[in-house]
Short mmCIF file of C-alpha atoms in Angstrom, two decimals:
data_model
loop_
_atom_site.label_atom_id
_atom_site.label_comp_id
_atom_site.label_asym_id
_atom_site.label_seq_id
_atom_site.Cartn_x
_atom_site.Cartn_y
_atom_site.Cartn_z
CA MET A 1447 -8.81 0.45 9.18
CA ALA A 1448 -7.28 3.60 9.98
CA GLU A 1449 -9.08 5.02 12.85
CA LYS A 1450 -6.77 7.92 13.48
CA LYS A 1451 -4.03 9.87 11.54
CA TYR A 1452 -1.00 7.37 10.70
CA THR A 1453 2.54 8.58 9.76
CA PHE A 1454 5.09 6.22 8.34
CA LYS A 1455 9.03 6.67 7.22
CA GLY A 1456 8.79 7.94 3.27
CA GLN A 1457 5.44 9.47 3.24
CA LYS A 1458 5.51 12.00 0.67
CA PRO A 1459 4.43 15.70 1.06
CA GLY A 1460 0.34 15.64 1.21
CA GLU A 1461 0.37 12.24 1.69
CA GLU A 1462 -2.29 10.88 3.97
CA VAL A 1463 -2.94 7.68 4.66
CA VAL A 1464 -6.84 6.37 3.74
CA LEU A 1465 -6.49 2.58 4.83
CA LEU A 1466 -4.33 0.66 7.31
CA LEU A 1467 -4.58 -2.91 7.45
CA ARG A 1468 -3.04 -6.03 9.48
CA ARG A 1469 -3.83 -9.89 9.09
CA HIS A 1470 -6.72 -11.03 10.96
CA TRP A 1471 -5.78 -11.40 14.54
CA ILE A 1472 -7.45 -14.79 14.39
CA THR A 1473 -4.42 -15.68 11.90
CA GLN A 1474 -2.49 -15.46 15.59
CA ILE A 1475 -4.18 -18.37 17.84
CA LYS A 1476 -1.91 -21.38 16.09
CA PRO A 1477 1.27 -19.84 16.71
CA LEU A 1478 -0.07 -18.15 20.15
CA GLY A 1479 -1.15 -21.56 21.13
CA PHE A 1480 2.00 -23.33 20.11
CA SER A 1481 4.01 -20.40 22.23
CA LEU A 1482 1.35 -20.78 25.62
CA VAL A 1483 2.54 -24.61 25.39
CA VAL A 1484 6.24 -23.70 25.24
CA PHE A 1485 5.51 -21.62 28.12
CA LEU A 1486 3.83 -24.21 30.06
CA VAL A 1487 6.41 -26.81 29.94
CA PRO A 1488 8.83 -25.47 32.14
CA ILE A 1489 6.03 -24.71 34.89
CA VAL A 1490 5.16 -28.03 35.17
CA MET A 1491 8.91 -29.01 35.17
CA TRP A 1492 9.20 -26.67 37.91
CA LEU A 1493 6.15 -28.15 39.95
CA TRP A 1494 7.37 -31.46 39.31
CA VAL A 1495 11.32 -30.42 40.53
CA SER A 1496 9.32 -29.03 43.49
CA LEU A 1497 7.41 -32.09 44.57
CA GLN A 1498 9.90 -34.57 43.70
CA LEU A 1499 13.31 -33.39 43.67
CA ASP A 1500 15.35 -31.16 46.29
CA PHE A 1501 15.80 -28.20 44.69
CA LEU A 1502 19.51 -27.65 46.06
CA SER A 1503 20.37 -31.23 44.76
CA ILE A 1504 22.49 -31.46 41.81
CA PRO A 1505 19.67 -33.20 39.55
CA GLY A 1506 17.09 -30.55 40.68
CA GLN A 1507 19.43 -27.72 39.84
CA TYR A 1508 19.60 -28.96 35.97
CA VAL A 1509 15.98 -29.34 35.78
CA TRP A 1510 15.54 -26.15 37.39
CA GLY A 1511 17.95 -24.73 34.79
CA ALA A 1512 16.32 -26.18 31.96
CA ALA A 1513 12.88 -24.67 32.55
CA LEU A 1514 14.23 -21.65 32.68
CA VAL A 1515 16.06 -21.48 29.34
CA TRP A 1516 12.35 -23.23 28.11
CA ALA A 1517 10.47 -20.65 29.30
CA ALA A 1518 13.15 -18.11 28.00
CA PHE A 1519 12.57 -19.64 24.88
CA GLY A 1520 8.45 -19.59 25.01
CA ILE A 1521 8.44 -15.60 25.54
CA PHE A 1522 10.95 -14.74 22.63
CA PHE A 1523 8.58 -16.83 20.57
CA VAL A 1524 5.86 -15.21 21.81
CA VAL A 1525 7.45 -11.85 21.13
CA TYR A 1526 8.97 -12.78 17.98
CA ASN A 1527 5.33 -13.69 16.56
CA TYR A 1528 3.76 -10.67 17.81
CA LEU A 1529 6.21 -8.33 15.92
CA ASP A 1530 6.05 -10.06 12.82
CA TRP A 1531 2.47 -9.90 12.91
CA TYR A 1532 2.59 -5.79 14.00
CA LEU A 1533 5.09 -4.82 11.78
CA ASP A 1534 3.40 -6.82 8.64
CA ILE A 1535 1.38 -3.71 7.16
CA TYR A 1536 -0.72 -2.83 4.07
CA LEU A 1537 -1.06 0.93 3.55
CA VAL A 1538 -3.73 2.47 1.07
CA THR A 1539 -3.13 6.58 1.00
CA ASN A 1540 -4.56 8.99 -1.60
CA LEU A 1541 -1.51 8.45 -3.80
CA ARG A 1542 -0.33 4.90 -3.58
CA ILE A 1543 -0.45 1.13 -2.22
CA VAL A 1544 2.48 -0.15 -0.05
CA ASP A 1545 3.04 -3.17 1.40
CA VAL A 1546 5.24 -3.75 3.92
CA THR A 1547 6.62 -7.21 5.19
CA GLN A 1548 8.46 -8.01 7.63
CA ASP A 1549 10.98 -11.22 7.28
CA GLY A 1550 12.38 -11.99 10.77
CA LEU A 1551 13.81 -8.99 12.92
CA PHE A 1552 16.28 -7.38 11.05
CA HIS A 1553 15.03 -8.07 7.38
CA ARG A 1554 12.06 -5.73 6.07
CA THR A 1555 10.68 -5.66 2.19
CA VAL A 1556 8.74 -2.97 1.23
CA GLY A 1557 6.44 -2.75 -2.02
CA GLU A 1558 4.42 0.09 -3.49
CA SER A 1559 2.42 0.92 -6.82
CA PRO A 1560 0.85 4.45 -7.13
CA LEU A 1561 -2.96 4.29 -7.60
CA ASP A 1562 -3.22 5.05 -11.46
CA HIS A 1563 -1.19 1.75 -12.09
CA VAL A 1564 -4.35 -0.23 -10.48
CA GLN A 1565 -5.69 -1.98 -13.18
CA ASP A 1566 -7.93 -5.00 -11.10
CA VAL A 1567 -8.44 -5.93 -7.63
CA ILE A 1568 -9.73 -9.18 -6.63
CA TYR A 1569 -10.07 -10.78 -3.50
CA GLU A 1570 -10.38 -14.59 -2.21
CA ILE A 1571 -12.06 -15.85 0.84
CA LYS A 1572 -10.81 -19.84 1.28
CA GLY A 1573 -11.51 -22.23 4.09
CA ILE A 1574 -13.85 -22.59 7.23
CA MET A 1575 -11.94 -20.25 9.31
CA PRO A 1576 -11.80 -17.49 6.67
CA THR A 1577 -15.39 -17.82 6.03
CA MET A 1578 -16.29 -17.91 10.04
CA PHE A 1579 -14.31 -14.74 10.55
CA ASN A 1580 -14.53 -13.19 6.88
CA TYR A 1581 -11.07 -12.41 6.39
CA GLY A 1582 -9.17 -13.46 3.27
CA ASN A 1583 -6.80 -12.40 0.63
CA VAL A 1584 -7.14 -9.33 -1.40
CA ILE A 1585 -5.03 -9.06 -4.98
CA ILE A 1586 -4.21 -6.15 -6.46
CA HIS A 1587 -2.83 -6.51 -10.08
CA THR A 1588 -0.71 -3.14 -11.26
CA SER A 1589 0.92 -2.21 -14.55
CA GLY A 1590 3.88 -1.49 -12.70
CA PRO A 1591 7.30 -3.15 -12.44
CA SER A 1592 6.20 -4.16 -8.83
CA GLY A 1593 3.57 -6.57 -10.27
CA ASP A 1594 0.96 -7.79 -8.21
CA ILE A 1595 0.58 -6.50 -4.85
CA VAL A 1596 -1.34 -9.10 -2.14
CA PHE A 1597 -3.13 -7.99 1.29
CA GLU A 1598 -3.00 -11.19 3.07
CA GLU A 1599 -5.43 -12.36 5.35
CA VAL A 1600 -7.37 -9.22 5.98
CA TYR A 1601 -10.86 -8.39 7.84
CA LYS A 1602 -13.66 -7.85 5.29
CA PRO A 1603 -11.66 -8.21 2.01
CA GLN A 1604 -15.07 -7.16 -0.21
CA GLU A 1605 -14.77 -3.84 1.30
CA VAL A 1606 -11.00 -3.46 1.04
CA GLN A 1607 -11.75 -4.30 -2.64
CA ARG A 1608 -14.23 -1.67 -2.83
CA LEU A 1609 -12.35 1.23 -1.08
CA LEU A 1610 -9.41 0.51 -3.10
CA PHE A 1611 -11.94 0.75 -6.43
CA ASP A 1612 -12.97 4.31 -5.21
CA GLN A 1613 -9.69 5.27 -4.28
CA ALA A 1614 -7.78 4.33 -7.44
CA ASP A 1615 -10.93 6.10 -9.25
CA HIS A 1616 -10.88 9.03 -7.43
CA TYR A 1617 -6.70 9.45 -7.95
CA LYS A 1618 -7.23 9.13 -11.72
CA ASP A 1619 -10.31 11.83 -11.66
CA ILE A 1620 -8.46 14.50 -9.88
CA ASN A 1621 -4.98 13.69 -12.01
CA THR A 1622 -6.76 13.80 -15.43
CA GLU A 1623 -6.99 17.15 -17.32
CA ALA A 1624 -10.58 17.86 -18.46
CA PRO A 1625 -10.82 18.54 -21.99
CA ALA A 1626 -10.73 22.37 -23.54
CA THR A 1627 -13.94 23.83 -23.96
CA ALA A 1628 -15.12 26.04 -27.13
CA GLU A 1629 -14.83 29.13 -24.58
CA ASP A 1630 -11.02 27.95 -23.91
CA LEU A 1631 -10.35 27.74 -27.66
CA LEU A 1632 -11.92 30.66 -28.45
CA GLN A 1633 -10.14 32.91 -25.63
CA LEU A 1634 -6.66 30.58 -27.01
CA MET A 1635 -7.23 32.27 -30.84
CA LEU A 1636 -7.72 35.76 -29.49
CA ASP A 1637 -4.63 35.73 -27.28
CA HIS A 1638 -2.76 34.74 -30.60
CA GLU A 1639 -4.30 37.26 -32.90
CA ARG A 1640 -3.44 39.84 -30.29
CA GLN A 1641 0.24 38.82 -29.92
CA ASN A 1642 0.27 39.04 -33.92
CA LEU A 1643 -1.04 42.25 -33.87
CA ALA A 1644 1.30 43.27 -31.03
CA SER A 1645 4.16 41.98 -33.50
CA GLY A 1646 3.07 44.23 -36.44
CA ALA A 1647 1.29 41.14 -38.56
CA LYS A 1648 -1.79 41.52 -40.00
CA PRO A 1649 -4.92 39.89 -38.94
CA GLY A 1650 -4.56 35.94 -39.62
CA GLU A 1651 -0.82 36.47 -40.49
CA LYS A 1652 1.87 34.82 -38.51
CA PRO A 1653 4.55 36.67 -36.73
CA GLY A 1654 7.13 37.53 -39.42
CA GLU A 1655 5.44 36.38 -42.57
CA LEU A 1656 4.83 38.43 -45.69
CA PRO A 1657 1.80 38.36 -47.46
CA LEU A 1658 1.72 36.39 -50.67
CA PRO A 1659 1.87 38.81 -53.76
CA ILE A 1660 -1.10 39.24 -55.93
CA PRO A 1661 -0.64 38.15 -59.36
CA GLN A 1662 -1.44 41.18 -61.87
CA LYS A 1663 -3.03 40.64 -65.14
CA THR A 1664 -0.65 41.70 -68.21
CA THR A 1665 -2.25 42.95 -71.72
CA THR A 1666 0.10 42.79 -74.97
CA SER A 1667 -1.01 45.23 -77.60
CA VAL A 1668 -0.79 43.99 -81.13
#
């Protein structure tokens, strides 16, 4: 959830972030565990070299060099996964929905849809882990060219669904003109008559329109 004011590139004047989401942190345990294993392997190799081989010997230097390369790879993998998680964000503003997907370090995809294009919002929670930690996918059906927008593996998807419905309804309410009342119609008619009188037309006539002639009765004498 967006607890503090958040700004982003391409933000429109008057646009405010109502909700900011990322994938649930629990989804990062698997890649983090793999990264930890990759990082620990060179430490074990270093200990083995220290106990079994002379560090200054040629075999020891090879093993030590391989351990350093492996450790660097493990650190890179940890940083890569963290950035991939951190830069993937889902935004709900008072104007639209924005989905930012980071594909690798140098490729970013941004999809968006105005709130008045939202047709339906559903959520799904599948599996043991999502059920235990209450996270899942929120699928937003839109009428725009971008198609459906999916918030993947977000925390409390049922609350996200409710907020999306509320925000879409609020946006439509404030951007829909209220129907004219009887007083508005009466005032419009009075203004129209004043304009006619100012142009020299009689009440009920259009400006520049001549009154229709009244037919006269004719009599014939015998």
